[in-house]
Amino acid sequence: MNSRYSNNKKLLKIRAILWLFVVISILLTAGYLIQHSKLNTSVLSLLPNEQTNDVPVEIIDGFQDRLDKQLVWLIKPQQATNLEPVNWWYEHLQKQPFIHSVNGYFDEQFQQNWGKFAYQYRYQLLDETTANRIEMHNQFAWIESQIYSPFSGVSATELNNDPLLLTRSSQLNQLNSAGKLAIKNKWLSVQDSLGNDWYMIYADLKDSSFNISQSHQIVEQLDALIEQLQINWPETNILKRGVLFYSDYASEQAQNDISTIGSISVIGIILLIMSIFRSVIPIFLSLLSIFIGIVCGLVAVLASFGQIHIMTLVMSTSIIGIAIDYSLHYLTERLLHGDQESPYASLKKLISTLFIALCTSFIAYLVLLIAPFPGLKQLSMFAIFGLIGAFMTVICWYPILVNKLPVRQHVGQRILTRWLDIWQNKKTQWLLVSSALIFIGIGLSNLKIDDDIGKLQALPAELQQQEQQIIDITGQTSDQKWFIVFGDSAEQTLQRLENFIPKLEQAKSNGWFTQYQSINLPSIGKQKRNIALIDQYTPEIIAKLNQIGFAIKTPSLQETNTFITPNLWEQSEISHGKKLLWLSLKTGESATLIPISGINNLTEISQMSQIDEGIYWLDRRSEFTTMFTHYRVYLTKLIIGSVIAICICFMVYNRKNGIKTGLKSTLPTLLSIGIALSVHGMIDQTLNLFSMLALILVIGIGIDYSLFLSNRKSQTQSALLAVTMAAITTLLSFGLLIISHTTAIMGFGLVLTSGIFGAFVFAPLAINNRLVLKKD
């Protein structure tokens, strides 16, 4: 392959033209994909798709998508009777094109429809409390209490139409289980601890909360409406809650990170190149290879996944520091030897080294591709194809474009020579290595591990404060702690739910939790049993009503020939506020959520899912934390195996120079890992899975420095200068990740920065002392 680079200029020009056509095709593809793809900001999207239970992933995703689209507002007017701001907010929300539905207002028509449906299917909807009263022969006594109560308002018409008062009983029992929420002035309302009335309005978005092309505009529009509301009614308080607001905050922070990190990185690299080359040509060439690399990576991700995560974009800016290494090695060679050899001869000299550098980075990112994390798979694919794009740009175009590059011999030779001479002194080596080992020992002794997913991303204090106020007022938490009941059919799911509800009631009475929510949809089997129960006990109750002077006829059960199906239930007003808890797949599989709040005994609650088939306890945060711990341990073992393999390779590579030299050549890799981990302990930064993933890149990138300097052919001024510039540019790229607002990205950058810095500083340990720096 090298002979072709030195002898066949025509073939190289053909390759340059072919690469031009490839780049044009990639650019056109990028333009199309960007328009038809989306940017994802959900932290959950970064997590493995593997399930730790048997619940179909489509069910989990379906419920999650519904919950993510929900928005909630609590409004407290200055005067409880002045509902103008509540009406204004409700009406303006209905006009927004991005809102699918708005709820919270129960007008006469809604109440009539609700009552009509509840009356029509009163036998099928018989609730458990009423059924128990009927079986215990206590229903008649309850009917009497309602008839003679001065506050119940039972009319003769109601009694004639529904002598068992089943509709009334069902409604009262639902109100008793509704928690703090009630209907007041036709609005869903709740009172806080001071007795203030808050009115709840909630809405569903048409599209995902993570559609970054629309989410920011939606948030801005909603904020403008809130501002207008408070201008019109200055004393009105309004609180908001929804995934949309967190998603928009995360995307804004990430975009700021991209802009800041990318800009500072590019500016720093430009200044570095200008100070060394004193020409704009290297800047143009470096930016060209970086740009093509980024486009190649973007196309690969969008073509494979149909979307790109915001964290992938932020962390992918760090490949600038790696991609530019290929440019710097070639441009440095031309800077020092441009008047002594042809561009093709320079490429011939470096092609093997550049290819090895590409392979080591490729392998490092390939490990991330194997990891079961979608976000890291995207990052890996972005980096692999991005680096290939940058590499191909250098080897195909640079020999043609560097003809006018100025030559500056002996750049930095004095400093680099002294730096290398320092490492030739054995006492200095022992001193520096000992100092590093002491630093590593102190840092590792203070190192703490935390796999909590909730700490991967900093959340805005204002939104958290408002959400906590909503929780305090309504008693409805946003914790994703649920029981999921599912089956192969809707009927099986509902029957499993009915068998599980008594166990939930027992757990609640035991004080394991304070509240749960469940749908009010009985199975067909339960509806049939309800009708049979009414048919059995109705004559007895009618007879007692006749005895106390009410001429009531036994009702006909002809209307009970039809049953409530999930589809009929979802279309009715009676499902209002419960639809989110039911999901049916096209395959027929169905599921229902049972949110649990006020948990006091998590261990006992989680074990309840082991009692019956089709019942699963899902605590998303705990589940992912456990998963993070598992994969962190798995990755630790993988890294240990990789380090052992690398050390063996180094020893084999240096076997001709003796075992001592072979062992010594492994020190830069080992020390860089130790330094990267110990820095966490020194600054009290916890170690997590993302930190371990960054270690893989530390090994893959940092090993290049040792390889370049341990190679006899690389003992030149140009190699030292190129390695130094490569390290600086890499540190500029990865080091800036530390200023990210996302905790996971910041920790990722911290490991990379400290590890690569350690790899660069101790890379001269891999040099054979019998080799002398060549004076170019």
Tab-separated table of N, CA and C in Angstrom, residues 674-751:
chain	number	residue	atom	x	y	z
A	674	GLY	N	-5.493	5.185	36.478
A	674	GLY	CA	-5.495	5.519	37.909
A	674	GLY	C	-5.732	6.991	38.154
A	675	ILE	N	-5.113	7.851	37.367
A	675	ILE	CA	-5.288	9.297	37.529
A	675	ILE	C	-6.724	9.705	37.230
A	676	ALA	N	-7.303	9.141	36.158
A	676	ALA	CA	-8.677	9.474	35.788
A	676	ALA	C	-9.653	9.133	36.908
A	677	LEU	N	-9.453	7.987	37.551
A	677	LEU	CA	-10.341	7.582	38.643
A	677	LEU	C	-10.077	8.377	39.916
A	678	SER	N	-8.814	8.621	40.214
A	678	SER	CA	-8.465	9.293	41.474
A	678	SER	C	-8.902	10.751	41.491
A	679	VAL	N	-8.958	11.396	40.328
A	679	VAL	CA	-9.428	12.788	40.274
A	679	VAL	C	-10.847	12.879	40.813
A	680	HIS	N	-11.677	11.873	40.515
A	680	HIS	CA	-13.047	11.848	41.052
A	680	HIS	C	-13.020	11.890	42.577
A	681	GLY	N	-12.141	11.070	43.160
A	681	GLY	CA	-12.063	11.050	44.615
A	681	GLY	C	-11.520	12.334	45.194
A	682	MET	N	-10.591	12.956	44.496
A	682	MET	CA	-9.972	14.190	44.982
A	682	MET	C	-10.967	15.346	45.053
A	683	ILE	N	-11.867	15.424	44.071
A	683	ILE	CA	-12.813	16.543	44.032
A	683	ILE	C	-14.202	16.132	44.517
A	684	ASP	N	-14.299	14.949	45.118
A	684	ASP	CA	-15.555	14.448	45.677
A	684	ASP	C	-16.638	14.291	44.606
A	685	GLN	N	-16.230	13.861	43.427
A	685	GLN	CA	-17.158	13.578	42.338
A	685	GLN	C	-17.409	12.073	42.299
A	686	THR	N	-18.684	11.677	42.360
A	686	THR	CA	-18.995	10.247	42.407
A	686	THR	C	-18.731	9.578	41.066
A	687	LEU	N	-18.389	8.308	41.140
A	687	LEU	CA	-18.104	7.508	39.958
A	687	LEU	C	-19.372	6.776	39.536
A	688	ASN	N	-19.666	6.771	38.232
A	688	ASN	CA	-20.836	6.059	37.735
A	688	ASN	C	-20.498	5.336	36.432
A	689	LEU	N	-21.516	4.790	35.823
A	689	LEU	CA	-21.322	4.012	34.608
A	689	LEU	C	-20.682	4.833	33.494
A	690	PHE	N	-21.107	6.089	33.344
A	690	PHE	CA	-20.573	6.920	32.269
A	690	PHE	C	-19.085	7.216	32.484
A	691	SER	N	-18.677	7.276	33.729
A	691	SER	CA	-17.255	7.462	34.014
A	691	SER	C	-16.455	6.258	33.543
A	692	MET	N	-17.008	5.069	33.757
A	692	MET	CA	-16.322	3.862	33.319
A	692	MET	C	-16.275	3.778	31.793
A	693	LEU	N	-17.337	4.219	31.148
A	693	LEU	CA	-17.339	4.231	29.690
A	693	LEU	C	-16.285	5.185	29.148
A	694	ALA	N	-16.080	6.303	29.836
A	694	ALA	CA	-15.060	7.257	29.413
A	694	ALA	C	-13.664	6.650	29.529
A	695	LEU	N	-13.482	5.748	30.491
A	695	LEU	CA	-12.173	5.102	30.650
A	695	LEU	C	-11.779	4.314	29.397
A	696	ILE	N	-12.768	3.763	28.730
A	696	ILE	CA	-12.477	3.021	27.499
A	696	ILE	C	-11.835	3.943	26.468
A	697	LEU	N	-12.356	5.155	26.375
A	697	LEU	CA	-11.794	6.113	25.429
A	697	LEU	C	-10.432	6.604	25.887
A	698	VAL	N	-10.246	6.712	27.192
A	698	VAL	CA	-8.931	7.088	27.711
A	698	VAL	C	-7.888	6.079	27.253
A	699	ILE	N	-8.244	4.809	27.361
A	699	ILE	CA	-7.313	3.753	26.937
A	699	ILE	C	-7.095	3.807	25.431
A	700	GLY	N	-8.194	3.912	24.667
A	700	GLY	CA	-8.098	3.876	23.222
A	700	GLY	C	-7.352	5.050	22.620
A	701	ILE	N	-7.532	6.241	23.215
A	701	ILE	CA	-6.879	7.439	22.683
A	701	ILE	C	-5.485	7.604	23.271
A	702	GLY	N	-5.370	7.428	24.580
A	702	GLY	CA	-4.092	7.644	25.248
A	702	GLY	C	-3.008	6.684	24.810
A	703	ILE	N	-3.425	5.496	24.382
A	703	ILE	CA	-2.419	4.508	23.980
A	703	ILE	C	-1.664	4.959	22.735
A	704	ASP	N	-2.295	5.834	21.931
A	704	ASP	CA	-1.623	6.311	20.712
A	704	ASP	C	-0.318	7.039	21.044
A	705	TYR	N	-0.346	7.819	22.127
A	705	TYR	CA	0.855	8.587	22.479
A	705	TYR	C	2.029	7.659	22.791
A	706	SER	N	1.723	6.593	23.531
A	706	SER	CA	2.784	5.632	23.842
A	706	SER	C	3.264	4.915	22.585
A	707	LEU	N	2.339	4.583	21.700
A	707	LEU	CA	2.714	3.897	20.466
A	707	LEU	C	3.611	4.768	19.597
A	708	PHE	N	3.237	6.039	19.431
A	708	PHE	CA	4.021	6.938	18.592
A	708	PHE	C	5.439	7.112	19.132
A	709	LEU	N	5.549	7.285	20.452
A	709	LEU	CA	6.859	7.561	21.037
A	709	LEU	C	7.708	6.307	21.250
A	710	SER	N	7.063	5.142	21.292
A	710	SER	CA	7.843	3.914	21.473
A	710	SER	C	8.312	3.330	20.145
A	711	ASN	N	7.786	3.874	19.047
A	711	ASN	CA	8.192	3.422	17.721
A	711	ASN	C	9.482	4.126	17.304
A	712	ARG	N	10.490	3.340	16.896
A	712	ARG	CA	11.802	3.903	16.516
A	712	ARG	C	11.632	4.956	15.419
A	713	LYS	N	10.729	4.716	14.478
A	713	LYS	CA	10.553	5.659	13.380
A	713	LYS	C	9.897	6.961	13.850
A	714	SER	N	9.263	6.919	15.014
A	714	SER	CA	8.573	8.109	15.508
A	714	SER	C	9.451	8.970	16.396
A	715	GLN	N	10.710	8.574	16.613
A	715	GLN	CA	11.582	9.361	17.485
A	715	GLN	C	12.142	10.548	16.704
A	716	THR	N	11.278	11.426	16.276
A	716	THR	CA	11.649	12.607	15.507
A	716	THR	C	10.980	13.817	16.095
A	717	GLN	N	11.504	14.966	15.708
A	717	GLN	CA	10.928	16.213	16.182
A	717	GLN	C	9.481	16.352	15.727
A	718	SER	N	9.188	15.940	14.500
A	718	SER	CA	7.826	16.073	13.988
A	718	SER	C	6.856	15.196	14.770
A	719	ALA	N	7.300	13.982	15.165
A	719	ALA	CA	6.427	13.096	15.936
A	719	ALA	C	6.114	13.698	17.292
A	720	LEU	N	7.143	14.230	17.971
A	720	LEU	CA	6.930	14.837	19.281
A	720	LEU	C	6.017	16.054	19.192
A	721	LEU	N	6.253	16.883	18.185
A	721	LEU	CA	5.423	18.069	18.006
A	721	LEU	C	3.978	17.677	17.694
A	722	ALA	N	3.810	16.671	16.836
A	722	ALA	CA	2.466	16.232	16.482
A	722	ALA	C	1.738	15.639	17.685
A	723	VAL	N	2.439	14.830	18.479
A	723	VAL	CA	1.827	14.238	19.669
A	723	VAL	C	1.421	15.325	20.662
A	724	THR	N	2.296	16.308	20.846
A	724	THR	CA	1.994	17.405	21.773
A	724	THR	C	0.769	18.185	21.315
A	725	MET	N	0.728	18.526	20.029
A	725	MET	CA	-0.422	19.263	19.501
A	725	MET	C	-1.688	18.415	19.557
A	726	ALA	N	-1.543	17.132	19.269
A	726	ALA	CA	-2.702	16.239	19.331
A	726	ALA	C	-3.261	16.177	20.741
A	727	ALA	N	-2.369	16.077	21.727
A	727	ALA	CA	-2.811	16.022	23.124
A	727	ALA	C	-3.515	17.312	23.526
A	728	ILE	N	-2.965	18.458	23.101
A	728	ILE	CA	-3.564	19.753	23.456
A	728	ILE	C	-4.953	19.889	22.843
A	729	THR	N	-5.070	19.531	21.558
A	729	THR	CA	-6.380	19.646	20.910
A	729	THR	C	-7.398	18.685	21.521
A	730	THR	N	-6.947	17.486	21.864
A	730	THR	CA	-7.843	16.526	22.504
A	730	THR	C	-8.296	17.032	23.863
A	731	LEU	N	-7.364	17.606	24.627
A	731	LEU	CA	-7.722	18.161	25.935
A	731	LEU	C	-8.658	19.356	25.787
A	732	LEU	N	-8.459	20.144	24.743
A	732	LEU	CA	-9.369	21.267	24.493
A	732	LEU	C	-10.787	20.771	24.237
A	733	SER	N	-10.900	19.688	23.499
A	733	SER	CA	-12.221	19.155	23.163
A	733	SER	C	-12.878	18.487	24.365
A	734	PHE	N	-12.187	17.493	24.930
A	734	PHE	CA	-12.773	16.751	26.039
A	734	PHE	C	-12.809	17.575	27.325
A	735	GLY	N	-11.803	18.408	27.523
A	735	GLY	CA	-11.758	19.194	28.759
A	735	GLY	C	-12.939	20.121	28.895
A	736	LEU	N	-13.435	20.631	27.776
A	736	LEU	CA	-14.559	21.561	27.829
A	736	LEU	C	-15.871	20.875	28.192
A	737	LEU	N	-15.901	19.542	28.095
A	737	LEU	CA	-17.107	18.834	28.528
A	737	LEU	C	-17.354	19.024	30.022
A	738	ILE	N	-16.324	19.392	30.751
A	738	ILE	CA	-16.452	19.589	32.197
A	738	ILE	C	-17.403	20.740	32.512
A	739	ILE	N	-17.524	21.706	31.603
A	739	ILE	CA	-18.400	22.854	31.866
A	739	ILE	C	-19.834	22.577	31.453
A	740	SER	N	-20.131	21.350	31.010
A	740	SER	CA	-21.494	21.008	30.618
A	740	SER	C	-22.436	21.087	31.808
A	741	HIS	N	-23.699	21.469	31.534
A	741	HIS	CA	-24.707	21.538	32.584
A	741	HIS	C	-25.298	20.163	32.902
A	742	THR	N	-24.998	19.181	32.064
A	742	THR	CA	-25.490	17.828	32.291
A	742	THR	C	-24.458	17.044	33.086
A	743	THR	N	-24.866	16.546	34.246
A	743	THR	CA	-23.940	15.893	35.165
A	743	THR	C	-23.234	14.709	34.511
A	744	ALA	N	-23.971	13.905	33.750
A	744	ALA	CA	-23.372	12.731	33.112
A	744	ALA	C	-22.272	13.143	32.137
A	745	ILE	N	-22.529	14.186	31.358
A	745	ILE	CA	-21.544	14.655	30.385
A	745	ILE	C	-20.338	15.251	31.100
A	746	MET	N	-20.592	15.986	32.164
A	746	MET	CA	-19.500	16.591	32.928
A	746	MET	C	-18.579	15.524	33.496
A	747	GLY	N	-19.160	14.462	34.078
A	747	GLY	CA	-18.343	13.369	34.601
A	747	GLY	C	-17.598	12.649	33.501
A	748	PHE	N	-18.239	12.490	32.352
A	748	PHE	CA	-17.611	11.871	31.187
A	748	PHE	C	-16.374	12.670	30.782
A	749	GLY	N	-16.532	13.998	30.709
A	749	GLY	CA	-15.417	14.859	30.325
A	749	GLY	C	-14.314	14.885	31.358
A	750	LEU	N	-14.685	14.784	32.634
A	750	LEU	CA	-13.686	14.805	33.704
A	750	LEU	C	-12.751	13.607	33.604
A	751	VAL	N	-13.316	12.437	33.377
A	751	VAL	CA	-12.490	11.234	33.243
A	751	VAL	C	-11.593	11.336	32.019
